[in-house]
Each structure stands twice: as structure tokens, then as C-alpha cells.
Amino acid sequence: MSEQQRAPHLSAEQFRAQAHQVVDWIADYWESVGERPVLSQVEPGAVAAAVDGTIPDQPESLDAVLADVDQHLVPGLTHWQHPRFFAYFPANSSPAGVLGDLLSSGIGAQGMLWATSPAVTELEQVVLDQLARALGLSDAFCHLRDDGSPGAGGGVIQDTASTATFTALLAALHRATGGRARTEGVEQGRYTVYASTQAHSSLQKAAMMSGLGERAVRLVDVDPWTQQLDVDRLREAIEADVAAGRVPVMVQACVGTTGTGAVDPVAAIGEVTRRHGVWLHVDAAWAGVAALCPEHAWVNEGVAELADSYVTNPHKWLLTTFDCSTFWVRDRSALVGALSILPEYLRNPATESGAVVDYRDWHPQLGRRFRALKLWTVLRSYGLSGLRAHLRAGIAQAARVAELVDADPRLELAAPPVLGLVSFRLASSDGLGAGRADQLTREVMDRVNASGAAYLSHGQVAGRPFVRWACGGWRTGAEDVEQTWAELDRTLTELLPTR
Amino acid sequence: MSEQQRAPHLSAEQFRAQAHQVVDWIADYWESVGERPVLSQVEPGAVAAAVDGTIPDQPESLDAVLADVDQHLVPGLTHWQHPRFFAYFPANSSPAGVLGDLLSSGIGAQGMLWATSPAVTELEQVVLDQLARALGLSDAFCHLRDDGSPGAGGGVIQDTASTATFTALLAALHRATGGRARTEGVEQGRYTVYASTQAHSSLQKAAMMSGLGERAVRLVDVDPWTQQLDVDRLREAIEADVAAGRVPVMVQACVGTTGTGAVDPVAAIGEVTRRHGVWLHVDAAWAGVAALCPEHAWVNEGVAELADSYVTNPHKWLLTTFDCSTFWVRDRSALVGALSILPEYLRNPATESGAVVDYRDWHPQLGRRFRALKLWTVLRSYGLSGLRAHLRAGIAQAARVAELVDADPRLELAAPPVLGLVSFRLASSDGLGAGRADQLTREVMDRVNASGAAYLSHGQVAGRPFVRWACGGWRTGAEDVEQTWAELDRTLTELLPTR
């Protein structure tokens, strides 16, 4: 190495030129994505066989990379930004979200400690305080109270709601054990957690990861129609565990379940958790952001008064490029108590003064990206009025879907529509047995998905499958709903030719 | 809402124009960042007081956002992409990394399941297979073996090495308990984990989060000069725990400790773990990527033969915009066994065929970003030759730092320099007591950092502080080393006027 080779970092001019090329690629992709099949049609292994992962010896051009993206990757994408992506929940990117994220990539700051980039931490505190207020959580979850005094709680951006739920459980365990869980470990078989049978699987995963094990999870029955948690059953389950000498640690209430979008009665659940001193975590991953609209503020009722922690995902319905999951706690000392560690190499005067927040103590990871910047960019670029218009558009589209389902004798609702989500299945009346109806429910969805015209997903209640049609994509217009309905109608006619 | 307001999504043309504006902002930022103080000079609370987090009612322009970034955020940034950022470890963004990340944001695909975007999963498999080979891990850690047959292991991109270490521990626990940890929870006080006293704090955090508790962690002594784990002490610690009826679950070997960059003797540690059937996790978060250079391939010696899992962070020294932590396991069944859950709404034919990888079972999170795209873009844009040139530049800069320290009687090395990292302190000989020398070591670093000229961080061995000078930034040139040295020299002269 007498002559050191220089690494081929792009010059400022090369970067400008190539970035403009990528920007144009994205703009073109968004404009044309609606013409592609939503669900990728590739077979397992096809992309891996086509793509060469070998690291070349010499630098390759951006043109070569983009050509491979077009030829080999795009056919293997299921297009989440497609106007007729109605599966799972919307996972919106948005032009503003992409701009904010790009800015964050360019700055490349790492906010593990306040000191490692104060603006990363403080913008996050400020933005989450204001978002908490806008969502109706009240200043009980804010870093700064309404009167400007320091709060006991606060918000943090996590990567996903799964991580938020996991950290909520660790905080709850910390509180329930007086800190002994972190030092001594958990006592096997002693602690229990609760949610409805419709709760997201991340609760089970959190129980597995925290050392409690799956056996700690109590899944409580729901109302057979609304799919909301039955508070009487919850109370009984907690009382039975207490009577048996176990320690109930956390109840997770769902505001918008992954299946049918059911909103659990948070206030009534909160009365139970308060009585028993159990941590109440509210999983509003999808639906919580709807509370930005005054007419939907009810979804977060009870949170301000009774919840201990709350999560909603701007990366789902709120136009913020993945990942951005906003998580709040009423008492940050439990969370930080469960997760803080201060090795020598992270010591610094700001931390030791106690005057700052070090977000590394608020989640499992140490390193962290400047995610508040993209959220802030989105919130400002749309404004409340624009965000509400976006949310309302998805809800109006779902109302149209529900209307179409209602008017069609071949179909029935599987649960009440909630906000942007409609759950339906083949009606089993009219000479069609439930078994055959269920089979056809799957068949209809599979055919629509295979057609590439739209992408729907499914769920199950009381052993019966249903189709989920989740509106809320930023590129989705009324015509996309009609076009998808036409494909569904055609498929139903094919499958039920005699009716 | 009779007249539905339309959400103000940017048109394609608006997006192109605004994205070009952000790109120009970034190019300008990179060009001028070297003129700013590296470490932010703001007081706690200053950014929060300056920034308005209120969500405006009406949309605001990108100009307004960028003006606030310039005025209120930039002064609050500690600039990680600054040419004289020598603290912690480099956390490189890079032009190519930003381009790849931007592409991923625009595509906005979510790869929780193979089916939710096959290309997201398969590109990750292909790229991680090839990177494993390039790092010398051998095909034992690949999805596809060298002969094209399916491997038992494989790689996955995690957000951070903390998460990788945590999942390694969960996999190790799964194997050690025959799967009972996930169902029944952990038995208190039964399981133990091991690493050197110099290991990263994420191991302790993993023990806390997994329900083992801090008491499960055994920190083993190191060689007082090299800071490498003492294998005899490790063997004794394991044997003592076994004799006491405890179950050793995992040993973490460090390839490049966070303090001094020490590389533990992985092969010798692996002989011990193999004998006792203990999971060997190798934390090569910073140093592992150096193995791309043939002359530094030694850092990963023993991994191919003896490790059970391995992590290195392309988002540190390998030019890949945060976050991108590459993690491999030899036996993926232990990892997936610890983390998999299949609720109804995620069932799909591809998953049930067993022919695909669903990465949601490889980490705590469910949702996941298309991170392989930025890594692939970086690897191809630089090529092996370019990556090596970048790594060698950092190592050459550190060699120059070590030379300067060596030649200066006021200073001494605190440990052997390793790759891009030099650890030094004030020499306590020459009439300066160790106590006063240690005080001055801190003082010198604090003054250099406060000057804004450069940013250094610190560590501690055997109770004595030292300054860490970590080279490897993509914007750092030889002149930045000289300029920082001049500042250090000036500061030393100020503090030690009589010498």
C-alpha cells in the first residue's frame, strides 16, 4: 500500500446528479405503480436467482443499480404505495415523508444520547408533546406540562409498535417487581399479562422475549359481534390470577385490532387496571391517529385519564415513511428504570446533570436515527387540515365499501366497519352452508389478489375467515375503490354463477 | 363534510422540485459541515425552546421547514458526518448510502413476510450471503451453501447490534432450554451469560430484557495491556457455574471492543464454548467489516468454524446510512424457534409451503424496511476495491495518530491501537502523578471538544480514563488528523506550560 487508493466517494456534483436521478425514478414509480399488479406474481426463489449479490471488485454506476432494480426487483415487489393496496393496514410513505427521511439520511446524526446531537432528542420531545396533545392524550404524557413545568412522562419514537409493546411490558414488570426483574430476573410462572383474543401477536412475542413465556398471556373473550374485549371476563381473569397468588403485570387494550379494527373500551378497562394496580398499555397502532379528527377523537377516550402507556404508528396511516411508531408513557421512571445502563464510554456532563433525556434508555436499541425530522416534516407539510382530509378520505372510501357490501346479498359484514376498515365474508344464508361460504371467502380473495387488480388480506373470527379491506392509502382515490369492487363483483359472479 | 377537502399530497412535479431542493441542501451541508463546530454548543433545552412543535392548521412550505432546520436545528446538531468526528465509532452515511436509502423510502415496501414483498426478503438473503463470504464467515452462515443447497443458517439485517445481541441471547436460551423458555418462561437464577469486562453494555441490557436479570452476567477479566478476554478465566467461570448447577447459555466474544477496540481470541473461546455446548455470539459491530481487506481478515478468525452467531454494522464503518446491522446465525431454527408466531392474519401459502424466509421471525419487530437496498447500493457503488480503500484510509489515519502519540512524551498509549482506533492518555511518568494525569486526560479531551475543532470520546481501563480517537469517517482526510493533532498539541501546551 505505498500508493493509497482513494475511496470513490461521490463528489458533491455527482451526488446531486445521481440523487436527481433517484428522485425522478421515484416520481415515475409513483406515477406508474397503479398499472402494475399490486401483489407480486413471482415464485419463491425467482428474485434470488435473478439478482447477483456478489460484491464487484470495481465500483458500478447508479445506472447499473437502477437497471437491476427495474428488471429484477420491481417485479418481485408487492407495492405498498399502490392505489389499490387494501391489505393489512396502509403503510404510507408520502412525498413529504420521503423528503423528511432524506434530510435525516443526509444529516446522518445519531441520537443515542442528548449530547450526541441535542437537536435529535429535543425535536423529538417537542414534536411528540404536541402530537400527544393533538391526539387527546393530555399533558400527562408530555415532557413539558401545559404550564411549562417538567412532566413525569413523555414520548419517544420507536421503530414499531411491537417494540413499543415490548418496552411497555418491561416497564410494567419493573414497576410490579420494584425493580427486581432487571437485577434478579423474573420469577417463573408468577406474572401474567392480558389482552383480548383479537390482540396483536406482538403481545405474545413480548411475553416470550421478556422471559415470562407464552403461558403468562391471558387472552380474554370478546363480544361476538363487535369483537371488543369483554371487561367482565377481564376482571374475572385478573381476580382468578390474584387469588392463585400470581401477579397481574399488564393489560393491553386495543384501539383498532388487527383483525376487524375493534376498539376496546379503554375507560372501562382502565377502571379495572387502576383497581388492581396493573399497567394499562393501549395499542392504537393503526387507529389512534384518527383522533386528529374531532369526530373520531372518541377512539382515544380514557387514555388521558387511565392509560400508563400508548402507541400509535404514524408510519401506518399518517403518511410518515416507515419506521415511525410514537410511544408515550405516563411515568418515564418505570421505563428508564427498566432499560437504563450507563457504561463509562457513554458518560457525559449533560447526562449526569439530569437536565436532559437520553433516548437510549427508552428502547432496546442504543443507536438511533433522526426520525423526528420526517414526522415533523409530514405534520407541517400537511397541516392538521391536510392530515384530517387524508384520514377522512380513507374513512369515506371504507364507508363506500361497507355500502356496497351491505347492498350485495352475496356478502355480509363479519364485524362492524371501523374507520377505514371493512371486514366481510360470503353470506351463508340463501342455500350456502357456512363451510362452503368460508371456502368461497378465501377463494374470492385469492382470485382478486392473483389478478393483480388489488390486494386484500384476511382475518378470522370465531373460526370463520373474512376479507379485510383496509382503506387509507395516500394514492387511493374513489375510482380505485370502484375498480376493486368491479373485480370483486366479477369474481363473485364467476364463483357463484347460478345466483 | 359534504364537500370533502382533498389532502395536499405533492404532485409528481412538486415532489421532483422539492426533492431536488433537499438534495441540494444535503450537498451543501456536506460541503460546509467541516467549518462548523463538531460538537454542538447548545445548552440543554435551547433547541426545544426555539422550535415550534405545534402542528399548524394549514400546510407549510418546504422552504419554511428548511429555514427552521438551518436556524434552529443545525446549531443543535453534533455532526456525525463531520471530517473531524473522531468520537465513539464512525457512523457513516455516504452519498451512495443516502441514494439507496432514498430509493427504499420511495418504494415504501414492508417486508415482514416474504409474501408482502418477495424482493425485499430475497435481496436481503442474497446480499447477506455474499457479504458473509466476503467477511470470511464461510457458507455455514449462508442461506444457500456454496454448492447451491439450502443452508441451515443465514443472515438478516437488524437495526442495531444491540438487537442482534438480544436475539442471539433469545436463540441461545431457546436451544439451551429445548424451547421451554418461550413457553414456560425462564427459571430465575438458572442461566448465565459471559463476556469480558470490556464487552458492550448491550449484553447486560439483553440479560435484563430477556428476564435473566443482570445477575446472570459474568464479566470475565481481560489482559491488562491488550484488553482481550482471558480464556482461562472464562473457562473457570463456566466450570464454576456448571458445578453450582447453573446453565451457561451464551458467551459473547468481542471483535473490537467499544473501549479500546480489543479483539478477543475467538478461536480459543470457541474451544471452550464447544466443549460446554454454550452458544458463541461474536460482537464485531465495529471491527468486523475490516475483514474485507485480506490483511485484516484475521479479525474474524475462528468465526467460520466455531461461532453460532455474528454481528457487524455496515452503518458504522461501511458507509451504509443508519440503520443497518448485519447478523448471521449458523442454525436459524434456534432463532426462528425463539421468535416465530403465526397469527391468522399473517398466514399465507408461501409461508406454509416452507419454501421462503419470513424475516419477521428473525427479530423482535414485525414490520421492516427495505434496508438491503441501501446496503446493496453501497456495496456495488464502491466495489470491494473502493470499500477497502475507505477502510485502509481510516487505518492509515489511525497509524498516523499512533505515531504522533508515540513520539510525544506527554502522552502514552492506554492500549494497543487496533485498526482505526487509538486509545491514549496523559503519561503519568515525568513527575506527573497518575491522579493528576487522569484529570488532565479528561481536561484535554473536554477542551478539544469544546473548541469545536474535533470530537473525541473517552473510555476507562483499570479505573483510568483514556481518550479514544476513532478514525474512519468518509469525509476525513489526512489534513483533518493533522489539524486535530495541532489543536490537541496546543491544548496540552496550555495545560502543561512548564514542560
PDB file of N, CA and C in Angstrom, chain A residues 126-139 142 146 288-294 296-297 299-300 310 318 328 379 384 387-388 391, chain B residues 53-56:
ATOM      1  N   VAL A 126     -40.286  17.745  21.539  1.00  0.00           N
ATOM      2  CA  VAL A 126     -41.233  18.806  21.204  1.00  0.00           C
ATOM      3  C   VAL A 126     -42.357  18.283  20.309  1.00  0.00           C
ATOM      4  N   VAL A 127     -41.973  17.540  19.267  1.00  0.00           N
ATOM      5  CA  VAL A 127     -42.971  17.045  18.325  1.00  0.00           C
ATOM      6  C   VAL A 127     -43.896  16.037  19.002  1.00  0.00           C
ATOM      7  N   LEU A 128     -43.330  15.173  19.834  1.00  0.00           N
ATOM      8  CA  LEU A 128     -44.189  14.188  20.480  1.00  0.00           C
ATOM      9  C   LEU A 128     -45.103  14.820  21.524  1.00  0.00           C
ATOM     10  N   ASP A 129     -44.632  15.866  22.175  1.00  0.00           N
ATOM     11  CA  ASP A 129     -45.515  16.591  23.100  1.00  0.00           C
ATOM     12  C   ASP A 129     -46.732  17.138  22.355  1.00  0.00           C
ATOM     13  N   GLN A 130     -46.463  17.757  21.220  1.00  0.00           N
ATOM     14  CA  GLN A 130     -47.588  18.384  20.503  1.00  0.00           C
ATOM     15  C   GLN A 130     -48.498  17.335  19.868  1.00  0.00           C
ATOM     16  N   LEU A 131     -47.913  16.249  19.407  1.00  0.00           N
ATOM     17  CA  LEU A 131     -48.747  15.193  18.824  1.00  0.00           C
ATOM     18  C   LEU A 131     -49.618  14.550  19.907  1.00  0.00           C
ATOM     19  N   ALA A 132     -49.048  14.382  21.098  1.00  0.00           N
ATOM     20  CA  ALA A 132     -49.835  13.835  22.216  1.00  0.00           C
ATOM     21  C   ALA A 132     -51.061  14.700  22.476  1.00  0.00           C
ATOM     22  N   ARG A 133     -50.858  16.003  22.467  1.00  0.00           N
ATOM     23  CA  ARG A 133     -51.985  16.923  22.707  1.00  0.00           C
ATOM     24  C   ARG A 133     -53.012  16.800  21.587  1.00  0.00           C
ATOM     25  N   ALA A 134     -52.520  16.751  20.360  1.00  0.00           N
ATOM     26  CA  ALA A 134     -53.446  16.691  19.229  1.00  0.00           C
ATOM     27  C   ALA A 134     -54.248  15.388  19.221  1.00  0.00           C
ATOM     28  N   LEU A 135     -53.673  14.341  19.795  1.00  0.00           N
ATOM     29  CA  LEU A 135     -54.368  13.047  19.839  1.00  0.00           C
ATOM     30  C   LEU A 135     -55.271  12.912  21.064  1.00  0.00           C
ATOM     31  N   GLY A 136     -55.255  13.922  21.921  1.00  0.00           N
ATOM     32  CA  GLY A 136     -56.114  13.878  23.104  1.00  0.00           C
ATOM     33  C   GLY A 136     -55.530  13.114  24.273  1.00  0.00           C
ATOM     34  N   LEU A 137     -54.219  12.900  24.271  1.00  0.00           N
ATOM     35  CA  LEU A 137     -53.615  12.158  25.385  1.00  0.00           C
ATOM     36  C   LEU A 137     -53.437  13.035  26.618  1.00  0.00           C
ATOM     37  N   SER A 138     -53.483  14.342  26.422  1.00  0.00           N
ATOM     38  CA  SER A 138     -53.295  15.320  27.507  1.00  0.00           C
ATOM     39  C   SER A 138     -51.831  15.433  27.893  1.00  0.00           C
ATOM     40  N   ASP A 139     -51.531  16.451  28.679  1.00  0.00           N
ATOM     41  CA  ASP A 139     -50.129  16.683  29.042  1.00  0.00           C
ATOM     42  C   ASP A 139     -49.596  15.679  30.061  1.00  0.00           C
ATOM     43  N   CYS A 142     -46.728  14.181  28.412  1.00  0.00           N
ATOM     44  CA  CYS A 142     -45.793  15.107  27.769  1.00  0.00           C
ATOM     45  C   CYS A 142     -44.515  15.314  28.589  1.00  0.00           C
ATOM     46  N   ASP A 146     -48.608  21.516  30.371  1.00  0.00           N
ATOM     47  CA  ASP A 146     -49.203  22.710  29.755  1.00  0.00           C
ATOM     48  C   ASP A 146     -48.688  24.001  30.393  1.00  0.00           C
ATOM     49  N   GLY A 288     -55.207   4.942  16.225  1.00  0.00           N
ATOM     50  CA  GLY A 288     -55.045   6.075  17.125  1.00  0.00           C
ATOM     51  C   GLY A 288     -54.978   7.425  16.432  1.00  0.00           C
ATOM     52  N   VAL A 289     -54.328   7.471  15.287  1.00  0.00           N
ATOM     53  CA  VAL A 289     -54.141   8.753  14.608  1.00  0.00           C
ATOM     54  C   VAL A 289     -55.464   9.356  14.130  1.00  0.00           C
ATOM     55  N   ALA A 290     -56.504   8.534  14.026  1.00  0.00           N
ATOM     56  CA  ALA A 290     -57.809   9.058  13.605  1.00  0.00           C
ATOM     57  C   ALA A 290     -58.310  10.131  14.558  1.00  0.00           C
ATOM     58  N   ALA A 291     -57.794  10.094  15.793  1.00  0.00           N
ATOM     59  CA  ALA A 291     -58.233  11.074  16.796  1.00  0.00           C
ATOM     60  C   ALA A 291     -57.833  12.495  16.426  1.00  0.00           C
ATOM     61  N   LEU A 292     -57.008  12.669  15.419  1.00  0.00           N
ATOM     62  CA  LEU A 292     -56.724  14.037  14.948  1.00  0.00           C
ATOM     63  C   LEU A 292     -57.992  14.701  14.401  1.00  0.00           C
ATOM     64  N   CYS A 293     -58.960  13.895  13.972  1.00  0.00           N
ATOM     65  CA  CYS A 293     -60.246  14.436  13.529  1.00  0.00           C
ATOM     66  C   CYS A 293     -61.182  14.517  14.734  1.00  0.00           C
ATOM     67  N   PRO A 294     -61.739  15.687  15.006  1.00  0.00           N
ATOM     68  CA  PRO A 294     -62.601  15.813  16.192  1.00  0.00           C
ATOM     69  C   PRO A 294     -63.701  14.749  16.243  1.00  0.00           C
ATOM     70  N   HIS A 296     -63.596  11.783  15.385  1.00  0.00           N
ATOM     71  CA  HIS A 296     -63.086  10.452  15.732  1.00  0.00           C
ATOM     72  C   HIS A 296     -62.244  10.468  17.010  1.00  0.00           C
ATOM     73  N   ALA A 297     -62.281  11.569  17.724  1.00  0.00           N
ATOM     74  CA  ALA A 297     -61.477  11.689  18.941  1.00  0.00           C
ATOM     75  C   ALA A 297     -61.866  10.630  19.972  1.00  0.00           C
ATOM     76  N   VAL A 299     -61.903   7.569  19.793  1.00  0.00           N
ATOM     77  CA  VAL A 299     -61.100   6.339  19.824  1.00  0.00           C
ATOM     78  C   VAL A 299     -60.096   6.348  20.963  1.00  0.00           C
ATOM     79  N   ASN A 300     -59.668   7.540  21.364  1.00  0.00           N
ATOM     80  CA  ASN A 300     -58.680   7.615  22.452  1.00  0.00           C
ATOM     81  C   ASN A 300     -59.304   7.964  23.801  1.00  0.00           C
ATOM     82  N   TYR A 310     -49.051   4.246  25.690  1.00  0.00           N
ATOM     83  CA  TYR A 310     -49.898   4.360  24.493  1.00  0.00           C
ATOM     84  C   TYR A 310     -49.004   4.372  23.270  1.00  0.00           C
ATOM     85  N   LEU A 318     -50.525   7.709   8.820  1.00  0.00           N
ATOM     86  CA  LEU A 318     -50.262   9.140   8.919  1.00  0.00           C
ATOM     87  C   LEU A 318     -49.098   9.603   8.039  1.00  0.00           C
ATOM     88  N   TRP A 328     -45.834   6.705  24.105  1.00  0.00           N
ATOM     89  CA  TRP A 328     -45.817   7.598  25.258  1.00  0.00           C
ATOM     90  C   TRP A 328     -45.997   6.816  26.560  1.00  0.00           C
ATOM     91  N   LEU A 379     -45.969  16.469   9.442  1.00  0.00           N
ATOM     92  CA  LEU A 379     -47.013  17.200  10.177  1.00  0.00           C
ATOM     93  C   LEU A 379     -47.129  18.637   9.671  1.00  0.00           C
ATOM     94  N   LEU A 384     -52.766  20.221  10.088  1.00  0.00           N
ATOM     95  CA  LEU A 384     -53.885  19.453  10.643  1.00  0.00           C
ATOM     96  C   LEU A 384     -54.992  19.274   9.619  1.00  0.00           C
ATOM     97  N   LEU A 387     -53.928  16.590   7.119  1.00  0.00           N
ATOM     98  CA  LEU A 387     -53.926  15.260   7.730  1.00  0.00           C
ATOM     99  C   LEU A 387     -55.355  14.756   7.896  1.00  0.00           C
ATOM    100  N   ARG A 388     -56.230  15.666   8.341  1.00  0.00           N
ATOM    101  CA  ARG A 388     -57.635  15.276   8.517  1.00  0.00           C
ATOM    102  C   ARG A 388     -58.273  14.912   7.181  1.00  0.00           C
ATOM    103  N   LEU A 391     -57.139  11.405   6.364  1.00  0.00           N
ATOM    104  CA  LEU A 391     -57.815  10.395   7.188  1.00  0.00           C
ATOM    105  C   LEU A 391     -59.270  10.240   6.758  1.00  0.00           C
TER     106      LEU A 391
ATOM    107  N   GLY B  53     -43.286  23.099  17.940  1.00  0.00           N
ATOM    108  CA  GLY B  53     -43.766  21.769  17.558  1.00  0.00           C
ATOM    109  C   GLY B  53     -45.250  21.716  17.260  1.00  0.00           C
ATOM    110  N   THR B  54     -45.909  22.839  17.433  1.00  0.00           N
ATOM    111  CA  THR B  54     -47.349  22.844  17.194  1.00  0.00           C
ATOM    112  C   THR B  54     -47.647  22.420  15.762  1.00  0.00           C
ATOM    113  N   ILE B  55     -48.611  21.554  15.577  1.00  0.00           N
ATOM    114  CA  ILE B  55     -48.979  21.165  14.220  1.00  0.00           C
ATOM    115  C   ILE B  55     -49.815  22.302  13.658  1.00  0.00           C
ATOM    116  N   PRO B  56     -49.357  22.923  12.568  1.00  0.00           N
ATOM    117  CA  PRO B  56     -50.106  24.063  12.033  1.00  0.00           C
ATOM    118  C   PRO B  56     -51.425  23.584  11.452  1.00  0.00           C
TER     119      PRO B  56
END
